[in-house]
CSV table of C-alpha atoms and ligand atoms in Angstrom, one decimal:
chain,number,residue,atom,x,y,z
A,1,UNK,CA,0.0,0.0,0.0
A,2,UNK,CA,1.2,3.4,-0.9
A,3,UNK,CA,1.8,5.5,2.2
A,4,UNK,CA,1.1,9.1,1.3
A,5,UNK,CA,3.4,11.4,3.3
A,6,UNK,CA,1.1,13.7,5.2
A,7,UNK,CA,1.5,17.2,6.4
A,8,UNK,CA,-0.6,19.1,8.9
A,9,UNK,CA,-3.9,20.2,7.6
A,10,UNK,CA,-3.6,24.0,7.5
A,11,UNK,CA,-6.6,25.2,9.3
A,12,UNK,CA,-6.2,28.6,10.9
A,13,UNK,CA,-6.0,27.1,14.4
A,14,UNK,CA,-3.2,24.7,13.4
A,15,UNK,CA,-1.3,27.5,11.6
A,16,UNK,CA,-1.5,29.6,14.7
A,17,UNK,CA,-0.3,26.8,17.0
A,18,UNK,CA,2.7,25.7,14.9
A,19,UNK,CA,4.1,29.0,13.9
A,20,UNK,CA,7.9,29.0,13.9
A,21,UNK,CA,8.1,32.8,14.3
A,22,UNK,CA,6.1,35.0,16.6
A,23,UNK,CA,6.2,38.7,16.9
A,24,UNK,CA,5.7,40.8,20.0
A,25,UNK,CA,5.2,44.6,20.4
A,26,UNK,CA,8.0,44.5,23.0
A,27,UNK,CA,10.5,43.8,20.2
A,28,UNK,CA,9.7,47.1,18.4
A,29,UNK,CA,11.7,50.3,18.5
A,30,UNK,CA,10.4,53.5,17.1
A,31,UNK,CA,12.8,56.1,15.7
A,32,UNK,CA,12.0,59.7,16.6
A,33,UNK,CA,13.5,62.9,15.1
A,34,UNK,CA,14.0,65.8,17.6
A,35,UNK,CA,14.7,69.3,16.3
A,36,UNK,CA,15.5,72.5,18.0
A,37,UNK,CA,12.6,74.9,18.9
A,38,UNK,CA,9.4,75.1,20.9
A,39,UNK,CA,6.0,73.9,20.0
A,40,UNK,CA,7.1,72.4,16.7
A,41,UNK,CA,5.7,69.3,15.1
A,42,UNK,CA,6.6,69.2,11.4
A,43,UNK,CA,6.1,66.7,8.6
A,44,UNK,CA,9.0,65.0,6.9
A,45,UNK,CA,8.4,65.2,3.2
A,46,UNK,CA,10.5,62.2,2.3
A,47,UNK,CA,8.8,60.0,4.9
A,48,UNK,CA,5.1,60.6,4.7
A,49,UNK,CA,3.5,60.1,8.2
A,50,UNK,CA,6.8,60.8,10.1
A,51,UNK,CA,7.5,64.0,12.0
A,52,UNK,CA,10.1,66.1,13.6
A,53,UNK,CA,9.3,67.2,17.2
A,54,UNK,CA,10.8,69.9,19.3
A,55,UNK,CA,11.8,68.6,22.8
A,56,UNK,CA,8.7,70.1,24.5
A,57,UNK,CA,6.5,68.2,22.0
A,58,UNK,CA,8.3,64.9,22.5
A,59,UNK,CA,6.2,63.8,25.5
A,60,UNK,CA,3.1,64.0,23.4
A,61,UNK,CA,4.6,61.7,20.9
A,62,UNK,CA,5.6,59.3,23.7
A,63,UNK,CA,2.0,59.4,25.0
A,64,UNK,CA,0.7,58.2,21.7
A,65,UNK,CA,3.3,55.5,21.5
A,66,UNK,CA,2.7,54.2,25.0
A,67,UNK,CA,-1.0,54.0,24.2
A,68,UNK,CA,-0.4,51.7,21.3
A,69,UNK,CA,2.1,49.6,23.3
A,70,UNK,CA,5.4,50.8,21.8
A,71,UNK,CA,7.8,51.2,24.8
A,72,UNK,CA,11.1,51.6,23.1
A,73,UNK,CA,12.3,54.7,21.2
A,74,UNK,CA,15.5,55.6,19.3
A,75,UNK,CA,16.3,59.3,19.2
A,76,UNK,CA,18.0,61.3,16.5
A,77,UNK,CA,18.9,65.0,17.0
A,78,UNK,CA,18.7,67.9,14.6
A,79,UNK,CA,20.6,70.8,16.0
A,80,UNK,CA,20.1,74.4,14.9
A,81,UNK,CA,23.8,75.0,14.7
A,82,UNK,CA,26.3,72.7,13.2
A,83,UNK,CA,30.1,72.9,13.3
A,84,UNK,CA,33.2,71.1,12.1
A,85,UNK,CA,33.4,68.9,15.3
A,86,UNK,CA,29.7,68.2,15.7
A,87,UNK,CA,29.9,69.7,19.2
A,88,UNK,CA,26.1,69.9,19.5
A,89,UNK,CA,26.1,66.1,19.9
A,90,UNK,CA,27.5,66.3,23.4
A,91,UNK,CA,26.2,69.7,24.5
A,92,UNK,CA,24.6,69.5,28.0
A,93,UNK,CA,21.6,71.3,26.6
A,94,UNK,CA,21.6,69.7,23.1
A,95,UNK,CA,18.3,68.7,21.5
A,96,UNK,CA,18.5,65.1,22.3
A,97,UNK,CA,19.6,65.8,25.9
A,98,UNK,CA,16.6,68.2,26.3
A,99,UNK,CA,14.2,65.6,24.9
A,100,UNK,CA,15.6,62.9,27.1
A,101,UNK,CA,15.0,65.0,30.2
A,102,UNK,CA,11.4,65.9,29.2
A,103,UNK,CA,10.6,62.3,28.2
A,104,UNK,CA,12.2,60.6,31.1
A,105,UNK,CA,10.4,62.7,33.6
A,106,UNK,CA,6.9,61.9,32.2
A,107,UNK,CA,7.5,58.4,30.9
A,108,UNK,CA,10.0,56.6,33.2
A,109,UNK,CA,8.9,53.2,31.9
A,110,UNK,CA,9.8,53.9,28.3
A,111,UNK,CA,13.2,52.7,27.1
A,112,UNK,CA,15.2,55.5,25.7
A,113,UNK,CA,17.9,54.6,23.1
A,114,UNK,CA,20.0,57.3,21.5
A,115,UNK,CA,21.8,57.3,18.2
A,116,UNK,CA,25.4,58.2,18.7
A,117,UNK,CA,26.8,59.8,15.6
A,118,UNK,CA,28.1,63.1,14.5
A,119,UNK,CA,26.7,63.4,11.0
A,120,UNK,CA,23.6,65.3,12.1
A,121,UNK,CA,25.8,67.7,14.0
A,122,UNK,CA,28.7,68.4,11.7
A,123,UNK,CA,28.7,71.2,9.1
A,124,UNK,CA,30.1,68.9,6.5
A,125,UNK,CA,27.6,66.0,7.3
A,126,UNK,CA,30.2,63.3,7.8
A,127,UNK,CA,30.0,61.0,10.8
A,128,UNK,CA,33.3,62.2,12.3
A,129,UNK,CA,35.8,65.0,12.3
A,130,UNK,CA,37.8,65.6,9.2
A,131,UNK,CA,41.5,65.6,8.4
A,132,UNK,CA,42.7,66.3,4.9
A,133,UNK,CA,39.2,65.7,3.6
A,134,UNK,CA,38.7,62.3,5.2
A,135,UNK,CA,37.2,61.2,8.5
A,136,UNK,CA,39.8,61.0,11.2
A,137,UNK,CA,39.0,57.9,13.3
A,138,UNK,CA,40.7,58.4,16.6
A,139,UNK,CA,39.8,61.9,17.5
A,140,UNK,CA,36.2,61.1,16.4
A,141,UNK,CA,36.1,58.2,18.8
A,142,UNK,CA,36.8,60.5,21.7
A,143,UNK,CA,33.9,62.8,20.7
A,144,UNK,CA,31.6,59.9,20.3
A,145,UNK,CA,32.4,58.6,23.8
A,146,UNK,CA,31.8,62.1,25.2
A,147,UNK,CA,28.4,62.1,23.3
A,148,UNK,CA,27.4,58.8,24.8
A,149,UNK,CA,28.2,59.9,28.3
A,150,UNK,CA,26.3,63.2,27.8
A,151,UNK,CA,23.2,61.3,26.5
A,152,UNK,CA,23.4,58.8,29.3
A,153,UNK,CA,23.6,61.5,31.9
A,154,UNK,CA,20.5,63.1,30.4
A,155,UNK,CA,18.6,59.8,30.7
A,156,UNK,CA,19.5,57.5,27.9
A,157,UNK,CA,19.1,53.8,28.9
A,158,UNK,CA,20.9,52.5,25.8
A,159,UNK,CA,23.4,54.2,23.5
A,160,UNK,CA,23.5,53.1,19.9
A,161,UNK,CA,26.7,54.1,18.1
A,162,UNK,CA,26.0,54.3,14.3
A,163,UNK,CA,29.2,56.1,13.2
A,164,UNK,CA,31.2,53.0,12.2
A,165,UNK,CA,34.5,54.2,13.5
A,166,UNK,CA,36.9,51.6,14.7
A,167,UNK,CA,37.2,51.1,18.4
A,168,UNK,CA,34.2,53.2,19.3
A,169,UNK,CA,32.3,50.6,21.3
A,170,UNK,CA,35.3,49.9,23.6
A,171,UNK,CA,35.9,53.7,24.1
A,172,UNK,CA,32.2,54.3,24.8
A,173,UNK,CA,32.1,51.4,27.4
A,174,UNK,CA,35.2,52.7,29.1
A,175,UNK,CA,33.9,56.3,29.2
A,176,UNK,CA,30.5,55.2,30.5
A,177,UNK,CA,32.1,53.1,33.2
A,178,UNK,CA,34.5,55.9,34.2
A,179,UNK,CA,31.5,58.2,34.6
A,180,UNK,CA,29.8,55.6,36.9
A,181,UNK,CA,27.2,54.8,34.1
A,182,UNK,CA,27.8,51.1,34.3
A,183,UNK,CA,24.1,50.2,33.7
A,184,UNK,CA,23.9,52.1,30.4
A,185,UNK,CA,23.8,49.4,27.7
A,186,UNK,CA,25.3,49.6,24.2
A,187,UNK,CA,23.4,48.6,21.1
A,188,UNK,CA,26.0,48.7,18.4
A,189,UNK,CA,25.2,49.4,14.8
A,190,UNK,CA,27.9,46.7,14.2
A,191,UNK,CA,26.8,45.8,10.7
A,192,UNK,CA,25.9,49.0,8.9
A,193,UNK,CA,26.2,49.1,5.2
A,194,UNK,CA,26.9,52.1,2.9
A,195,UNK,CA,23.4,52.0,1.6
A,196,UNK,CA,21.3,54.1,-0.8
A,197,UNK,CA,18.3,53.1,1.3
A,198,UNK,CA,19.2,55.8,3.9
A,199,UNK,CA,18.2,58.5,1.3
A,200,UNK,CA,14.9,59.7,3.0
A,201,UNK,CA,16.6,59.8,6.4
A,202,UNK,CA,19.3,62.2,5.2
A,203,UNK,CA,16.6,64.6,4.1
A,204,UNK,CA,14.8,64.1,7.4
A,205,UNK,CA,17.9,64.7,9.4
A,206,UNK,CA,19.7,67.1,7.1
A,207,UNK,CA,22.7,64.9,7.2
A,208,UNK,CA,23.7,64.4,3.6
A,209,UNK,CA,27.5,64.6,3.3
A,210,UNK,CA,28.5,67.9,1.7
A,211,UNK,CA,31.1,66.0,-0.4
A,212,UNK,CA,32.0,62.4,-1.0
A,213,UNK,CA,30.2,59.5,0.5
A,214,UNK,CA,30.4,57.2,3.6
A,215,UNK,CA,32.0,54.2,1.9
A,216,UNK,CA,35.3,54.8,3.8
A,217,UNK,CA,33.7,53.9,7.1
A,218,UNK,CA,30.4,52.1,6.4
A,219,UNK,CA,30.4,48.5,5.0
A,220,UNK,CA,30.5,47.4,1.4
A,221,UNK,CA,27.2,45.7,0.4
A,222,UNK,CA,29.3,43.1,-1.6
A,223,UNK,CA,30.5,41.6,1.7
A,224,UNK,CA,28.6,39.3,4.1
A,225,UNK,CA,31.5,37.6,6.0
A,226,UNK,CA,32.8,41.0,7.0
A,227,UNK,CA,29.7,41.3,9.1
A,228,UNK,CA,30.9,38.5,11.3
A,229,UNK,CA,34.2,40.3,11.9
A,230,UNK,CA,32.4,43.5,12.7
A,231,UNK,CA,30.1,41.7,15.1
A,232,UNK,CA,32.9,39.8,16.9
A,233,UNK,CA,34.9,43.0,17.3
A,234,UNK,CA,32.0,45.0,18.8
A,235,UNK,CA,31.0,42.1,21.1
A,236,UNK,CA,34.6,41.8,22.3
A,237,UNK,CA,34.6,45.6,23.0
A,238,UNK,CA,31.5,45.3,25.1
A,239,UNK,CA,28.4,45.7,22.9
A,240,UNK,CA,25.4,44.3,24.7
A,241,UNK,CA,23.3,44.1,21.5
A,242,UNK,CA,24.2,44.5,17.8
A,243,UNK,CA,22.2,45.4,14.8
A,244,UNK,CA,22.2,44.8,11.1
A,245,UNK,CA,21.2,47.7,8.8
A,246,UNK,CA,19.4,48.0,6.4
A,247,UNK,CA,16.8,45.3,7.0
A,248,UNK,CA,15.0,43.6,4.1
A,249,UNK,CA,17.7,43.6,1.5
A,250,UNK,CA,20.1,42.1,4.0
A,251,UNK,CA,18.3,39.1,5.3
A,252,UNK,CA,21.2,36.8,4.5
A,253,UNK,CA,23.5,38.9,6.6
A,254,UNK,CA,21.0,39.0,9.4
A,255,UNK,CA,20.8,35.3,9.4
A,256,UNK,CA,24.6,34.7,9.6
A,257,UNK,CA,25.0,37.4,12.2
A,258,UNK,CA,22.3,35.8,14.3
A,259,UNK,CA,23.9,32.4,14.1
A,260,UNK,CA,27.3,33.8,15.2
A,261,UNK,CA,26.3,36.3,17.7
A,262,UNK,CA,26.2,35.6,21.5
A,263,UNK,CA,24.2,38.8,22.1
A,264,UNK,CA,20.7,39.8,20.9
A,265,UNK,CA,20.5,41.0,17.3
A,266,UNK,CA,18.4,43.9,15.9
A,267,UNK,CA,17.4,44.7,12.4
A,268,UNK,CA,16.8,48.3,11.3
A,269,UNK,CA,14.1,48.6,8.7
A,270,UNK,CA,15.5,51.9,7.4
A,271,UNK,CA,13.9,55.1,5.9
A,272,UNK,CA,14.1,53.9,2.3
A,273,UNK,CA,12.3,50.7,3.2
A,274,UNK,CA,9.6,52.7,4.9
A,275,UNK,CA,9.2,55.3,2.1
A,276,UNK,CA,9.0,52.6,-0.6
A,277,UNK,CA,6.2,50.9,1.1
A,278,UNK,CA,4.5,54.1,2.0
A,279,UNK,CA,4.7,55.5,-1.6
A,280,UNK,CA,3.3,52.3,-3.1
A,281,UNK,CA,0.6,52.2,-0.5
A,282,UNK,CA,-0.4,55.8,-1.2
A,283,UNK,CA,-0.7,54.9,-4.9
A,284,UNK,CA,-2.9,52.0,-4.0
A,285,UNK,CA,-0.3,49.5,-5.4
A,286,UNK,CA,0.4,47.7,-2.2
A,287,UNK,CA,-1.6,46.8,0.9
A,288,UNK,CA,0.4,48.6,3.6
A,289,UNK,CA,-0.8,46.5,6.5
A,290,UNK,CA,-0.1,43.2,4.8
A,291,UNK,CA,3.3,44.2,3.4
A,292,UNK,CA,4.5,45.7,6.7
A,293,UNK,CA,3.4,42.6,8.6
A,294,UNK,CA,5.1,40.3,6.1
A,295,UNK,CA,8.3,42.4,6.1
A,296,UNK,CA,8.5,42.3,9.9
A,297,UNK,CA,7.8,38.6,10.0
A,298,UNK,CA,10.6,38.0,7.5
A,299,UNK,CA,13.1,40.0,9.5
A,300,UNK,CA,12.1,38.1,12.7
A,301,UNK,CA,12.4,34.8,10.8
A,302,UNK,CA,15.8,35.7,9.5
A,303,UNK,CA,16.9,36.3,13.1
A,304,UNK,CA,15.9,39.7,14.4
A,305,UNK,CA,15.3,39.8,18.2
A,306,UNK,CA,14.7,43.6,18.0
A,307,UNK,CA,13.0,45.4,15.2
A,308,UNK,CA,13.6,49.1,14.6
A,309,UNK,CA,10.9,50.4,12.3
A,310,UNK,CA,9.1,53.6,11.5
A,311,UNK,CA,6.0,51.5,11.2
A,312,UNK,CA,6.2,50.5,14.9
A,313,UNK,CA,3.0,52.2,16.1
A,314,UNK,CA,0.8,50.6,13.4
A,315,UNK,CA,2.7,47.3,13.6
A,316,UNK,CA,2.2,47.0,17.4
A,317,UNK,CA,-1.6,47.2,16.8
A,318,UNK,CA,-1.5,44.7,13.9
A,319,UNK,CA,0.6,42.2,16.0
A,320,UNK,CA,-1.9,42.6,18.9
A,321,UNK,CA,-4.8,42.0,16.5
A,322,UNK,CA,-3.2,38.8,15.3
A,323,UNK,CA,-2.5,40.0,11.8
A,324,UNK,CA,0.9,38.6,12.0
B,1,PBG,C1,23.6,58.3,11.3
B,1,PBG,C2,22.5,57.3,10.9
B,1,PBG,C3,21.9,57.2,9.6
B,1,PBG,C4,20.8,56.3,9.8
B,1,PBG,C5,20.8,55.9,11.1
B,1,PBG,N1,21.8,56.5,11.8
B,1,PBG,C6,22.2,57.8,8.4
B,1,PBG,C7,23.4,57.5,7.6
B,1,PBG,O1,24.3,56.7,8.0
B,1,PBG,O2,23.6,58.1,6.6
B,1,PBG,C8,19.9,55.9,8.7
B,1,PBG,C9,18.5,55.5,9.2
B,1,PBG,C10,17.5,55.4,8.1
B,1,PBG,O3,17.7,55.5,6.9
B,1,PBG,O4,16.3,55.2,8.5
B,1,PBG,N2,24.8,57.9,10.9
């Protein structure tokens, strides 16, 4: 008698029970742009639906987020004045520092993560200080460490260096410890590619380099094994969590990093990924809810423990409603 190999009958109840991947709102991180000023909430043209908030308006954004169950935010600062050294990044009264104080006071249960980088703060838009027209690694690392300490003192629970300088995780850890900030965690952008998918962000943050590109310090999209080396170095230097960025086009990288990493792994679904979906949805060409749910699911299946996404508020609701 022929024995027909059987597989589970795929009723909705069985599908729900045997899922290999499950999402939770607690894994979501929502990026927020903070700009100088008072009473400002402004649209970001390149990212429909996303806004820039002045520090005093930030608690209102947090209120909306906590209502939908998003408890983790990632802050980016847009200072009024930029200079060669990006000194606004570590100013005691810098935009991010102000927002942290406002937010922390009102929402102590929210997890505050800060992007540690200089590109939003430098007049030339590069992620570090320059020497002979190129980013000078070592002096930059010192400024980044100072920035991380300043953000942690203002209330950051986690600092997330995204500059891609060598040795910055170790320097940040040492500086935090020296300042007594031993509980501040480091989420390293360990695996960050030089990607065209950051296009809408650079408009949002006004951080397009005035000349050249970031290929000298960000990773080459041709390489996947290099991601393992970057991860190993950052973990050795004290990273508590690492991330891969961008998200969807780099699922293979995310998978290998997950397999090799002893620490939790995040995926950053970047501005270009958001705006592509948004634009197609606005045209009626894609079903936004289904596409966002599927993209999030694929990132989690590939290995993401943490998901950083501009769709976090909507996604949290869709997860809760069992849409994914
Ligand atoms: C800062 C930084 C960037 C992003 C996160 N941190 C921009 C860049 O490297 O050019 C991109 C995020 C996004 O596109 O959503 N260095």
